[in-house]
CSV table of C-alpha atoms and ligand atoms in Angstrom, one decimal:
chain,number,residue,atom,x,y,z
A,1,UNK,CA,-44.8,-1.1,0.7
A,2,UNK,CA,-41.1,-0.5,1.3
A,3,UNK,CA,-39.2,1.2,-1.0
A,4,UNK,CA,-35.4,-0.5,-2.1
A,5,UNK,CA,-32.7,-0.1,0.1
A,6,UNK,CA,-30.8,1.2,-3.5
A,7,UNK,CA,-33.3,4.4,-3.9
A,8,UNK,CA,-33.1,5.2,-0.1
A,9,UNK,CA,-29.5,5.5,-0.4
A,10,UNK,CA,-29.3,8.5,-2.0
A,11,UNK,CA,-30.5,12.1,-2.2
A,12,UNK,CA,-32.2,14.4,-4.3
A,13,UNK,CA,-29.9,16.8,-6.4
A,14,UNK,CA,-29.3,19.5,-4.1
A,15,UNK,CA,-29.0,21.9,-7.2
A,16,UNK,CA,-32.3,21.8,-8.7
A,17,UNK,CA,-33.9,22.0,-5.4
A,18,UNK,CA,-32.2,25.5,-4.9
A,19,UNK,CA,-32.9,26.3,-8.1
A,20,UNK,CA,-37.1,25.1,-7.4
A,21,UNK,CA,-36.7,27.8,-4.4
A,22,UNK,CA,-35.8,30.7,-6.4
A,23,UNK,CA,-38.2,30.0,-9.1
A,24,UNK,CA,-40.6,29.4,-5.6
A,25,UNK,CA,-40.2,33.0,-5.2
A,26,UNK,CA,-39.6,35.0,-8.1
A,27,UNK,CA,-43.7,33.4,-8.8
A,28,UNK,CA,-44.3,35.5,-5.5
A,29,UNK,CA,-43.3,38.3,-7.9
A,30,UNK,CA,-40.0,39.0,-5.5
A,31,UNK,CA,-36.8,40.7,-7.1
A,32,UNK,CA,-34.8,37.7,-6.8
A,33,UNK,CA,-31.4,37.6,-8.6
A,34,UNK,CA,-30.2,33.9,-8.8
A,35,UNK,CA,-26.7,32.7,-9.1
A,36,UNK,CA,-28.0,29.3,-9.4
A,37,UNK,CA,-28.3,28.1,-12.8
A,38,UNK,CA,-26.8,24.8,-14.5
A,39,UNK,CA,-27.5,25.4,-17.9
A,40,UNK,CA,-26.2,28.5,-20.3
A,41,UNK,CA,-28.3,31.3,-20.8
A,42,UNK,CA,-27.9,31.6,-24.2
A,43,UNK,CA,-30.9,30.4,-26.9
A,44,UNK,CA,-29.9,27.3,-28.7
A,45,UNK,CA,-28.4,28.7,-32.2
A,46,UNK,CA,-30.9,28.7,-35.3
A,47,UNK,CA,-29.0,26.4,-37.5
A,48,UNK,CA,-29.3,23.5,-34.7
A,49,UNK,CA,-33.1,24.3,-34.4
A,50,UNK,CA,-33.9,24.2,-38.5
A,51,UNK,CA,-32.1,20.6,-38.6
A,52,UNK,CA,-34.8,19.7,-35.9
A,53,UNK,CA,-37.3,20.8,-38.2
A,54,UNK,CA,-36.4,19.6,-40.8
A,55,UNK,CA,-35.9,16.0,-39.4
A,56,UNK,CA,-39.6,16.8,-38.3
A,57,UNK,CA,-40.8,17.9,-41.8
A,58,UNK,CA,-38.9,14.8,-43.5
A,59,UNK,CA,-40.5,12.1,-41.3
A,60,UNK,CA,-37.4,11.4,-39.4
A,61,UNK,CA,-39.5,10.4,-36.4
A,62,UNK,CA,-39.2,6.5,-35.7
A,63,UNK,CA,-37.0,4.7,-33.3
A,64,UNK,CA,-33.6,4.4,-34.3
A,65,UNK,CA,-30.8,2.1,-33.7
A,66,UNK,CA,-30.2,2.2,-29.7
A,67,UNK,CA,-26.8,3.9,-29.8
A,68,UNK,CA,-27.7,6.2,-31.7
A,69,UNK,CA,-27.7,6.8,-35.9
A,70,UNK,CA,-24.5,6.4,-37.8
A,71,UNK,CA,-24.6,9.8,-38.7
A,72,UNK,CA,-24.2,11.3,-35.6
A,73,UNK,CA,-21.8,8.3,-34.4
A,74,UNK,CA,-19.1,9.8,-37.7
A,75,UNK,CA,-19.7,13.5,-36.8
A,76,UNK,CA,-18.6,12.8,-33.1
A,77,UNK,CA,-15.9,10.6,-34.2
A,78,UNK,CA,-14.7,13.5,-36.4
A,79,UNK,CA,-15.1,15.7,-33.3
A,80,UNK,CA,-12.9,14.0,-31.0
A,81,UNK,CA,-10.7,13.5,-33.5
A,82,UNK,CA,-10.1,17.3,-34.5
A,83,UNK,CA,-10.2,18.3,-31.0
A,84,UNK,CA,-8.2,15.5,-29.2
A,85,UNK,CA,-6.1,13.9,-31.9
A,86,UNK,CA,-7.7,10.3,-30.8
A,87,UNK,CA,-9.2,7.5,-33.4
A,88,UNK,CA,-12.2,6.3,-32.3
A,89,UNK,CA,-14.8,3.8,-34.3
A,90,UNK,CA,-18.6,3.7,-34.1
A,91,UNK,CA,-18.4,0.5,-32.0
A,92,UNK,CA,-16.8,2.6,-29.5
A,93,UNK,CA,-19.4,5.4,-29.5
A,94,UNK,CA,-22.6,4.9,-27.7
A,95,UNK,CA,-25.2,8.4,-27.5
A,96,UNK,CA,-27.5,8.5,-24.8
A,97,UNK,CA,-29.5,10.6,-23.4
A,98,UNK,CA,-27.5,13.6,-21.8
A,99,UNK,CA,-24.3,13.2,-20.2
A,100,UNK,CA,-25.9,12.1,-17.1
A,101,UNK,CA,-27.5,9.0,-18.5
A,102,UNK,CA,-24.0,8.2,-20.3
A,103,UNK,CA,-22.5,8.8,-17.0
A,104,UNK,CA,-24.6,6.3,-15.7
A,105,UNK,CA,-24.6,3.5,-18.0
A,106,UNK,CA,-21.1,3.1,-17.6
A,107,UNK,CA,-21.9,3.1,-13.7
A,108,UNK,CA,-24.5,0.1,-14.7
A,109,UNK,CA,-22.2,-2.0,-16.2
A,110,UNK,CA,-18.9,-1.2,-14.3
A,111,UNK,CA,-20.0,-1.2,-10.7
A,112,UNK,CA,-21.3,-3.5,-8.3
A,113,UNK,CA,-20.6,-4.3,-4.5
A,114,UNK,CA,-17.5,-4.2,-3.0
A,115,UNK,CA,-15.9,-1.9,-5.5
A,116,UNK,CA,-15.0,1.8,-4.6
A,117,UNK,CA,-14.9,4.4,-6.9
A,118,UNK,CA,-12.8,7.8,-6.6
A,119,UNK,CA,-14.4,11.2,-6.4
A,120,UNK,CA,-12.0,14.0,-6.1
A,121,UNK,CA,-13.9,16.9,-4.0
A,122,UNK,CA,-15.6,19.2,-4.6
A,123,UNK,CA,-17.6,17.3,-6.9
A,124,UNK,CA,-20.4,16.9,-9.3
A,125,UNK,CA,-23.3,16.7,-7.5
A,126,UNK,CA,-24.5,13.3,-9.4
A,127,UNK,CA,-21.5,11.2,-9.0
A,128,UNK,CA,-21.4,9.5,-5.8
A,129,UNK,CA,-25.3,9.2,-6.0
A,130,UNK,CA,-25.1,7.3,-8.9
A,131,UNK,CA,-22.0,4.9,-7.6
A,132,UNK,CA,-24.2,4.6,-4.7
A,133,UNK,CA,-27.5,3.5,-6.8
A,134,UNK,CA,-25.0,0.9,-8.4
A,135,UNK,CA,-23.8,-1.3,-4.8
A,136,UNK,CA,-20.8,0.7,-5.4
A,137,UNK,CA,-18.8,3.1,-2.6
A,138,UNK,CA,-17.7,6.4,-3.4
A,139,UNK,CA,-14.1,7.4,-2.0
A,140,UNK,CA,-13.9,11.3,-1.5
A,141,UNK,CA,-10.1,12.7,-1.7
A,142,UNK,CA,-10.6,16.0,-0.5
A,143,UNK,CA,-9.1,19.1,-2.6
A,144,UNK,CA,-8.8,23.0,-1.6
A,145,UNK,CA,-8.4,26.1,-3.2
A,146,UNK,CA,-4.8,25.6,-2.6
A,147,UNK,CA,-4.0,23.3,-5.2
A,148,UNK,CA,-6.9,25.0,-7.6
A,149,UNK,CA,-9.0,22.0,-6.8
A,150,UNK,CA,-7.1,19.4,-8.1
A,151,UNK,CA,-6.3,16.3,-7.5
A,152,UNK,CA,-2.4,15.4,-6.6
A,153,UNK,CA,-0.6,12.3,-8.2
A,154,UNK,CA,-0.2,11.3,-4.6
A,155,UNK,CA,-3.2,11.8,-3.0
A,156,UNK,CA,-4.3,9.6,-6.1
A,157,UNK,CA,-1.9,7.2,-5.3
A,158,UNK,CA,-3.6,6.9,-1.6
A,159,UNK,CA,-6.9,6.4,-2.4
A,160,UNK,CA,-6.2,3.1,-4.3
A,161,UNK,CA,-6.8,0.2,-2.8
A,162,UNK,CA,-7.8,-3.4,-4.2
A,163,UNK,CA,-11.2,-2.5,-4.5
A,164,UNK,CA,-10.8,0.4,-6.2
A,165,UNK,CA,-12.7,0.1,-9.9
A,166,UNK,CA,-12.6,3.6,-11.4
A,167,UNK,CA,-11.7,7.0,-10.9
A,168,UNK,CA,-14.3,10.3,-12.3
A,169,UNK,CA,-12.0,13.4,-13.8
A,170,UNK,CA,-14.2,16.4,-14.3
A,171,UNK,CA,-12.1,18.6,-16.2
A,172,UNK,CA,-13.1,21.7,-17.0
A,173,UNK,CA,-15.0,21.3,-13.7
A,174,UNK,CA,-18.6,21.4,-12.4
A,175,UNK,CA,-18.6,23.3,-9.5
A,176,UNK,CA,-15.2,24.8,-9.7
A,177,UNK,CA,-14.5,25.8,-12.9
A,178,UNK,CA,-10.9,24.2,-12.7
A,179,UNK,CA,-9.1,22.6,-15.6
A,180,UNK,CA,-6.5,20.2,-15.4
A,181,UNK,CA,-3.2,21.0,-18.0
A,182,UNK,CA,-1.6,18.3,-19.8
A,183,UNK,CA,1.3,17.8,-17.3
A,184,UNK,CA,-1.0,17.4,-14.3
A,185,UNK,CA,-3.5,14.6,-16.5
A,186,UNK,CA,0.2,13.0,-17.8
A,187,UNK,CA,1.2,12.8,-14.0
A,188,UNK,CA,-2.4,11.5,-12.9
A,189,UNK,CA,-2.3,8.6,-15.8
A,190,UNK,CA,0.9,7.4,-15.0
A,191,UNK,CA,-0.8,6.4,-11.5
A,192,UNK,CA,-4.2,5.3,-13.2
A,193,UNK,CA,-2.2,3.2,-15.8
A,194,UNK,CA,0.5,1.4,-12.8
A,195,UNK,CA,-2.7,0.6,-10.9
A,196,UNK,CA,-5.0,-0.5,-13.9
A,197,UNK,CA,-7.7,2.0,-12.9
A,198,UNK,CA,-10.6,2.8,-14.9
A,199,UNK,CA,-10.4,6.9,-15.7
A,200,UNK,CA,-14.3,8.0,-16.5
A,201,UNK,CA,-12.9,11.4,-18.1
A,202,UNK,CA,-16.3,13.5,-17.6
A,203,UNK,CA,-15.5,16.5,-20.5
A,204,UNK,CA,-18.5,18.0,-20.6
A,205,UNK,CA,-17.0,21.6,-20.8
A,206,UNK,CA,-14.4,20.8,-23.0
A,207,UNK,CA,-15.5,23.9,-25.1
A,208,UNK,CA,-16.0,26.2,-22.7
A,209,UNK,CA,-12.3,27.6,-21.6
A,210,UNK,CA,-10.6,30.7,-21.6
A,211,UNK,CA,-7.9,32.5,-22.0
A,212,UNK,CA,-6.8,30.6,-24.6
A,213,UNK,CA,-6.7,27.4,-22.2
A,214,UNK,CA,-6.0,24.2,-23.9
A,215,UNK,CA,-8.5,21.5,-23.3
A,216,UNK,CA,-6.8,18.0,-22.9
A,217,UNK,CA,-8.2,14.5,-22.8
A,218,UNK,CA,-6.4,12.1,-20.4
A,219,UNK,CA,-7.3,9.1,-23.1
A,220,UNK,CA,-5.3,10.9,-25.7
A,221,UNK,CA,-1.8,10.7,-23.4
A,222,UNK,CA,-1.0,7.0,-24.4
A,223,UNK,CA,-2.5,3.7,-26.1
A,224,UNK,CA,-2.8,2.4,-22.9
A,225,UNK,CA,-4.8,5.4,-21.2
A,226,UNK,CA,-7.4,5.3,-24.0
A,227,UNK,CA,-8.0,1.6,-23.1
A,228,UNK,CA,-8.5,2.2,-19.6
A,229,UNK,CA,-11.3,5.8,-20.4
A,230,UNK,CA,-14.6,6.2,-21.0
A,231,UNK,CA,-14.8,10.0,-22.2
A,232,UNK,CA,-17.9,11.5,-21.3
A,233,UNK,CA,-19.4,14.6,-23.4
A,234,UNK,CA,-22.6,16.0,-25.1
A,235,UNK,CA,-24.4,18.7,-26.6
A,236,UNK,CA,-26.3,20.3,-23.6
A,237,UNK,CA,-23.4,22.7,-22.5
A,238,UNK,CA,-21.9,23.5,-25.8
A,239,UNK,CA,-24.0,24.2,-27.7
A,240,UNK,CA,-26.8,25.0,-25.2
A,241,UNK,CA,-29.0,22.4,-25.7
A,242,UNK,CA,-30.0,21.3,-22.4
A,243,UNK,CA,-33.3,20.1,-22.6
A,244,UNK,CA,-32.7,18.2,-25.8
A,245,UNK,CA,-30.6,15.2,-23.7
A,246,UNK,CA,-28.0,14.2,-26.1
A,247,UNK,CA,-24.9,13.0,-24.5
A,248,UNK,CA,-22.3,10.4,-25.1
A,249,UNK,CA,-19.5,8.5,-24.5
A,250,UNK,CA,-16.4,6.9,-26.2
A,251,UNK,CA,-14.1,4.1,-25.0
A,252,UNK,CA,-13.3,0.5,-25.1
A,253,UNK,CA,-15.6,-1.5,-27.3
A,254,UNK,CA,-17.0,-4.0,-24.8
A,255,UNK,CA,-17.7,-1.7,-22.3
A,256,UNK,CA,-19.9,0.0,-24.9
A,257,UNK,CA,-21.4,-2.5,-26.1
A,258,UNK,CA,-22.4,-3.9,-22.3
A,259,UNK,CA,-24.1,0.1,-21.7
A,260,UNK,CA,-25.9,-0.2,-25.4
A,261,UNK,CA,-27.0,-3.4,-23.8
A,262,UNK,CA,-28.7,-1.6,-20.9
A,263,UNK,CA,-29.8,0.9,-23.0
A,264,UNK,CA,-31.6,-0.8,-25.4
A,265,UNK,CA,-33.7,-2.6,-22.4
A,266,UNK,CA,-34.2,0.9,-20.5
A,267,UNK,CA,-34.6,3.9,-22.9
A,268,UNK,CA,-33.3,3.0,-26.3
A,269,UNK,CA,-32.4,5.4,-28.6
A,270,UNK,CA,-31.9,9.4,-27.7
A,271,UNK,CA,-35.1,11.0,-29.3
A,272,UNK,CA,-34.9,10.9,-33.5
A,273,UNK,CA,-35.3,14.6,-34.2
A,274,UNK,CA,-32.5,15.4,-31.5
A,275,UNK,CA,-30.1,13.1,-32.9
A,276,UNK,CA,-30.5,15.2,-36.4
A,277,UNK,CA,-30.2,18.5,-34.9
A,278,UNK,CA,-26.9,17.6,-32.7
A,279,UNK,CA,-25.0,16.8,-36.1
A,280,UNK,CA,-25.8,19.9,-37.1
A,281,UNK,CA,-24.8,21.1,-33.8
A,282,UNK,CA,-21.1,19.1,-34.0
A,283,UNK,CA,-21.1,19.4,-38.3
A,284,UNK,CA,-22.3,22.8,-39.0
A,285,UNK,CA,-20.9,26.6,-38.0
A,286,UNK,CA,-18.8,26.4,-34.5
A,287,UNK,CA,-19.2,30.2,-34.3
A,288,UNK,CA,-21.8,30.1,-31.8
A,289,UNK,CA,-19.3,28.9,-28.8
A,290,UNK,CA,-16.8,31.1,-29.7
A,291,UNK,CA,-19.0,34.0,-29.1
A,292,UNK,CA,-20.8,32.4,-26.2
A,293,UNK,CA,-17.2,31.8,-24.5
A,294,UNK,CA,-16.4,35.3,-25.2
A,295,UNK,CA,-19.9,36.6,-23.3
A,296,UNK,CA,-19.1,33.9,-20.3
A,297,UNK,CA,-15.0,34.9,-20.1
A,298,UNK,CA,-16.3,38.8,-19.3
A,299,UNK,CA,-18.8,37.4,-17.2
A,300,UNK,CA,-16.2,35.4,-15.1
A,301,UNK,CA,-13.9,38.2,-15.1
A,302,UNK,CA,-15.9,40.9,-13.7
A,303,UNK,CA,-17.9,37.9,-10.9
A,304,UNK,CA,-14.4,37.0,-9.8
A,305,UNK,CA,-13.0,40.9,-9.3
A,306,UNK,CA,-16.4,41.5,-7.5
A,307,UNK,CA,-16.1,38.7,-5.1
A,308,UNK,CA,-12.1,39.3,-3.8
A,309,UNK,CA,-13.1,42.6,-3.2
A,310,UNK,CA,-15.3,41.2,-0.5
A,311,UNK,CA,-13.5,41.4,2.6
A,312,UNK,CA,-13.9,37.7,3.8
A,313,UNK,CA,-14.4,35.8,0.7
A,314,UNK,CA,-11.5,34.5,-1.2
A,315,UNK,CA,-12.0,33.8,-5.0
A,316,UNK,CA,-9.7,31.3,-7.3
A,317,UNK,CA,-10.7,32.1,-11.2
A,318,UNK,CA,-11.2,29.9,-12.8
A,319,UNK,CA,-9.8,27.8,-16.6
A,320,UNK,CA,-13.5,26.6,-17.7
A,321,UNK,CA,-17.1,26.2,-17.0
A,322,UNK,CA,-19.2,29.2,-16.2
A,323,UNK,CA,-19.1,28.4,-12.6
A,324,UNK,CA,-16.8,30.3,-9.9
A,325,UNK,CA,-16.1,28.7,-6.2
A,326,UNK,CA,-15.4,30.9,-3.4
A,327,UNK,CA,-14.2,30.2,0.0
A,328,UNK,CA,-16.5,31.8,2.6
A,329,UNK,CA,-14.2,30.4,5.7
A,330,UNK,CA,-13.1,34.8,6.3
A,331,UNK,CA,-16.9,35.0,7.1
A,332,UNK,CA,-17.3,32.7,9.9
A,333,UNK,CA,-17.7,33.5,13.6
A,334,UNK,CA,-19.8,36.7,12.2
A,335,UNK,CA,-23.5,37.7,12.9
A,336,UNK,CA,-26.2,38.7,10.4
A,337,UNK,CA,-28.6,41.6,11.7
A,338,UNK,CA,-30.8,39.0,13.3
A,339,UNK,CA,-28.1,37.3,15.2
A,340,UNK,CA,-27.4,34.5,13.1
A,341,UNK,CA,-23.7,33.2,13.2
A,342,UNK,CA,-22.0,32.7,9.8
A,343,UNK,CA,-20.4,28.7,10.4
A,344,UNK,CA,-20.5,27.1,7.1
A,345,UNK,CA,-21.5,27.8,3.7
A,346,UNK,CA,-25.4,26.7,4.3
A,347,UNK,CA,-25.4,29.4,6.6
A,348,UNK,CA,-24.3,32.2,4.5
A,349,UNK,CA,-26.4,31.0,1.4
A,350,UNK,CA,-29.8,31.0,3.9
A,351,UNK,CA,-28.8,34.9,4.9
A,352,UNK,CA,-27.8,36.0,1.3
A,353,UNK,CA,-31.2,34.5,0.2
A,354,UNK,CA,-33.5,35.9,3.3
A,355,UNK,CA,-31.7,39.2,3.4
A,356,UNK,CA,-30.9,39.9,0.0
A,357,UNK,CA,-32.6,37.5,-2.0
A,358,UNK,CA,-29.7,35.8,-3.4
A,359,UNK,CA,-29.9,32.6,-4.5
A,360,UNK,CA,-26.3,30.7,-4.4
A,361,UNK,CA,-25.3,27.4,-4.2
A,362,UNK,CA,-24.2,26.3,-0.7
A,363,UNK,CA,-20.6,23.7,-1.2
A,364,UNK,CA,-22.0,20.6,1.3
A,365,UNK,CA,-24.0,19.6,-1.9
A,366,UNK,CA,-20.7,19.2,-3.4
A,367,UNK,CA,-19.1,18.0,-0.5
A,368,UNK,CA,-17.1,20.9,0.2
A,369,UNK,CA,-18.8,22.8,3.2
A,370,UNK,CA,-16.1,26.1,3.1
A,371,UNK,CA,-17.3,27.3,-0.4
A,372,UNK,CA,-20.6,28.2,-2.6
A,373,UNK,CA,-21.2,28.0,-6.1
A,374,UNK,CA,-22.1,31.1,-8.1
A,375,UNK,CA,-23.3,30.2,-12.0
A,376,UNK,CA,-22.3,33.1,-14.2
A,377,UNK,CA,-24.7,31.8,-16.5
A,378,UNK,CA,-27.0,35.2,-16.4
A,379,UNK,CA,-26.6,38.5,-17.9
A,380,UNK,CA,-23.7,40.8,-16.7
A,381,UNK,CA,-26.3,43.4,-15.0
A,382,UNK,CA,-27.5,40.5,-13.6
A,383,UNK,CA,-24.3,39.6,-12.1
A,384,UNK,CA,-23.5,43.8,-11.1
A,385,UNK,CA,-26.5,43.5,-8.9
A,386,UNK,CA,-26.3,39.9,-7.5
A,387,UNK,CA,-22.5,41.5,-6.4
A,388,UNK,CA,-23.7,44.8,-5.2
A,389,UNK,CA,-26.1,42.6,-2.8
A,390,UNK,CA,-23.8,40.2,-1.2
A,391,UNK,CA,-21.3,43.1,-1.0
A,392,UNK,CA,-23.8,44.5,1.1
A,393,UNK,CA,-24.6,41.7,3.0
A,394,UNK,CA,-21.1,41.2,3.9
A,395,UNK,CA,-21.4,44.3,5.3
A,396,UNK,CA,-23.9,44.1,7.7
A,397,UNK,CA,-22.4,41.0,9.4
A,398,UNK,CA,-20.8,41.9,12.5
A,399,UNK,CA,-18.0,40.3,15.0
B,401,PLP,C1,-24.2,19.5,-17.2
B,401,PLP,C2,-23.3,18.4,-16.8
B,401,PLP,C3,-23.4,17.1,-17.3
B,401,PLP,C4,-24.3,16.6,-18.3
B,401,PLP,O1,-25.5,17.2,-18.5
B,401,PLP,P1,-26.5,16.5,-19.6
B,401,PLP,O2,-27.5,17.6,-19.8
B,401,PLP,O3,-27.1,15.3,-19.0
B,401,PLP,O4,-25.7,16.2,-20.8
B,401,PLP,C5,-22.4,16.2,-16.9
B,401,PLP,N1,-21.4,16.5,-16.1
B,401,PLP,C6,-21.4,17.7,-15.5
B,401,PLP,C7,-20.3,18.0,-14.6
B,401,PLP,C8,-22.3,18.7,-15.8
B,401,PLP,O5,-22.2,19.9,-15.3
């Protein structure tokens, strides 16, 4: 039996598997302390939990309609509304289930061969998976540290060529933690708009910012933008409700009803009793993030600090997310204890976790080979130690 040429085109998610090994380990009841996780730490709030059972208690427990109930559809209109000054109707909602899955709908009825698609790097590990599982071809423009990880106007402006479809914009970013300010999305739309390019606006942590950074949506920058963005959110980061898979999307009307049509022949609706709950989530008290936001900023703070002061690693902090992104490149040419030589990011990551029993994210995943992705998604002792080990590490390497 041979498997499609579509599934053997891609990978598994290099994040979960990292995450599988440290849960691998801490079963062998070793001290392991993970920088690894995707998902807050925090327990979903209360209020969110007692709309769920409640919707259990009431019956509410049947299919519903495949984009998802009205109720929900008004309290995320009023959502994006409030937060990004931008009218949008029910036809142009369409909730799925989790970010992911609206992520790829909208890669199910946009792409197909011969069309490339443009991923700024680093990236979101699903991305260019899921351009690939669609015929489509994912076009990396490469980003550093330099430039915070963002994309330039001009290296935009590169990238396009006749085949280009569509462009993602993570923003506040997964694995960087950068955010894009309103000049820089007004300077990127300009392009988008002269070249007609599809924006899929991947928003995700739109809550989760600091400082008092202002999260901006490149569809609200102009009539026109809106009609060429699909905005891309959900509950999961939030209001940390990961494993209920609510996500959705907003933008042009045809294009949603084309994904509602895939929907409705592949999953249908997002489970009942989670579509209650999440309008509680987006209706009810916002407290929640603002405290959760306030946990995560100390977090970042102290993670960031801790890291600089590693001779050889080189940290940017970070707008958004609860991720940092750390070049390594000061380590290389260095040996571990056992002789190992310190080349690339996978490298460092295997020492941190056999030596010190770290578990970090290595940056090939994400297509960026010179950095590693720590999640500051776990408790600040948590983080102390996790520092006080690869501080140490970093000390036993020798030239
Ligand atoms: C977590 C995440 C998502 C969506 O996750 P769901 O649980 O499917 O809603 C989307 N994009 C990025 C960048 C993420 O980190």
């Amino acid at each position: 039996m041979n498997l499609s040429k579509r599934v053997q085109r891609i990978k598994p998610s290099p994040t979960l598997a990292i995450t599988a090994q440290a849960a691998t380990l801490k079963a062998q009841g070793i001290d392991v302390v993970s920088f690894g996780a995707g998902e807050p730490d925090f327990d979903t709030p209360d209020n969110i939990k007692q709309a769920a059972i409640d919707a259990i208690k009431n019956g509410f427990t049947k299919y519903t309609a495949v984009g998802g109930i009205d109720e929900l559809k008004e309290a995320i209109i009023h959502k994006i509304k409030t937060d990004l000054e931008i009218n949008y109707s029910k036809q142009e909602i369409l909730i799925s289930n989790g970010g992911k899955h609206s992520l790829y709908n909208i890669a199910q009825v946009l792409f197909e061969e011969g069309d490339e698609v443009i991923i700024p790097a680093p990236y979101w590990v699903s991305y260019p998976d899921q351009v690939l599982l669609n015929d489509a071809q994912p076009i990396f423009v490469e980003t550093t540290d330099q430039t915070h990880f963002k994309i330039l106007p001009e290296q935009l402006e590169k990238a396009i060529t006749q085949k280009t479809k569509a462009f993602i914009l993570n923003t506040p970013s997964n694995p960087t933690g950068t955010a894009y300010s309103r000049d820089e999305l007004l300077n990127l739309a300009k392009v988008l708009e002269k070249h007609k390019i599809f924006c899929i606006a991947d928003e995700i942590y739109d809550k989760i910012v600091y400082n008092g950074f202002k999260h901006v949506s490149i569809a609200s920058l102009s009539p026109a933008m809106k009609e060429l963005t699909l905005i891309v959110n959900g509950a999961s980061k939030a209001y940390s409700m990961t494993g209920w898979r609510m996500g959705y999307a907003a933008g042009p009307e045809k294009i949603i009803a084309a994904m509602a049509k895939v929907q409705g022949q592949v999953t249908s609706n997002v489970c009942s009793i989670t579509q209650k709950a999440c309008v509680e989530a987006f209706k009810g008290s916002q407290n929640f993030i603002a405290k959760m936001v306030s946990e995560f900023e100390k977090r970042r703070d102290m993670i960031v600090d801790g890291l600089n002061a590693i001779p050889g690693i080189c940290c940017f902090k970070p707008q958004g997310a609860f991720y940092v992104f750390p070049n390594i490149q000061g380590l290389y040419g260095k040996k571990t204890p056992q002789h190992g030589l310190i080349e690339s990011a996978d490298s460092f990551a295997n020492y941190l976790l056999q030596d010190e029993k770290v578990v970090v994210v290595p940056g090939e995943g994400f297509g960026a080979k010179d950095y590693m992705r720590l999640s500051y998604a776990s408790s600040l002792k948590n983080i102390e130690e996790g520092l006080k080990r690869i501080q140490r590490a970093a000390g036993k390497l020798t030239s």
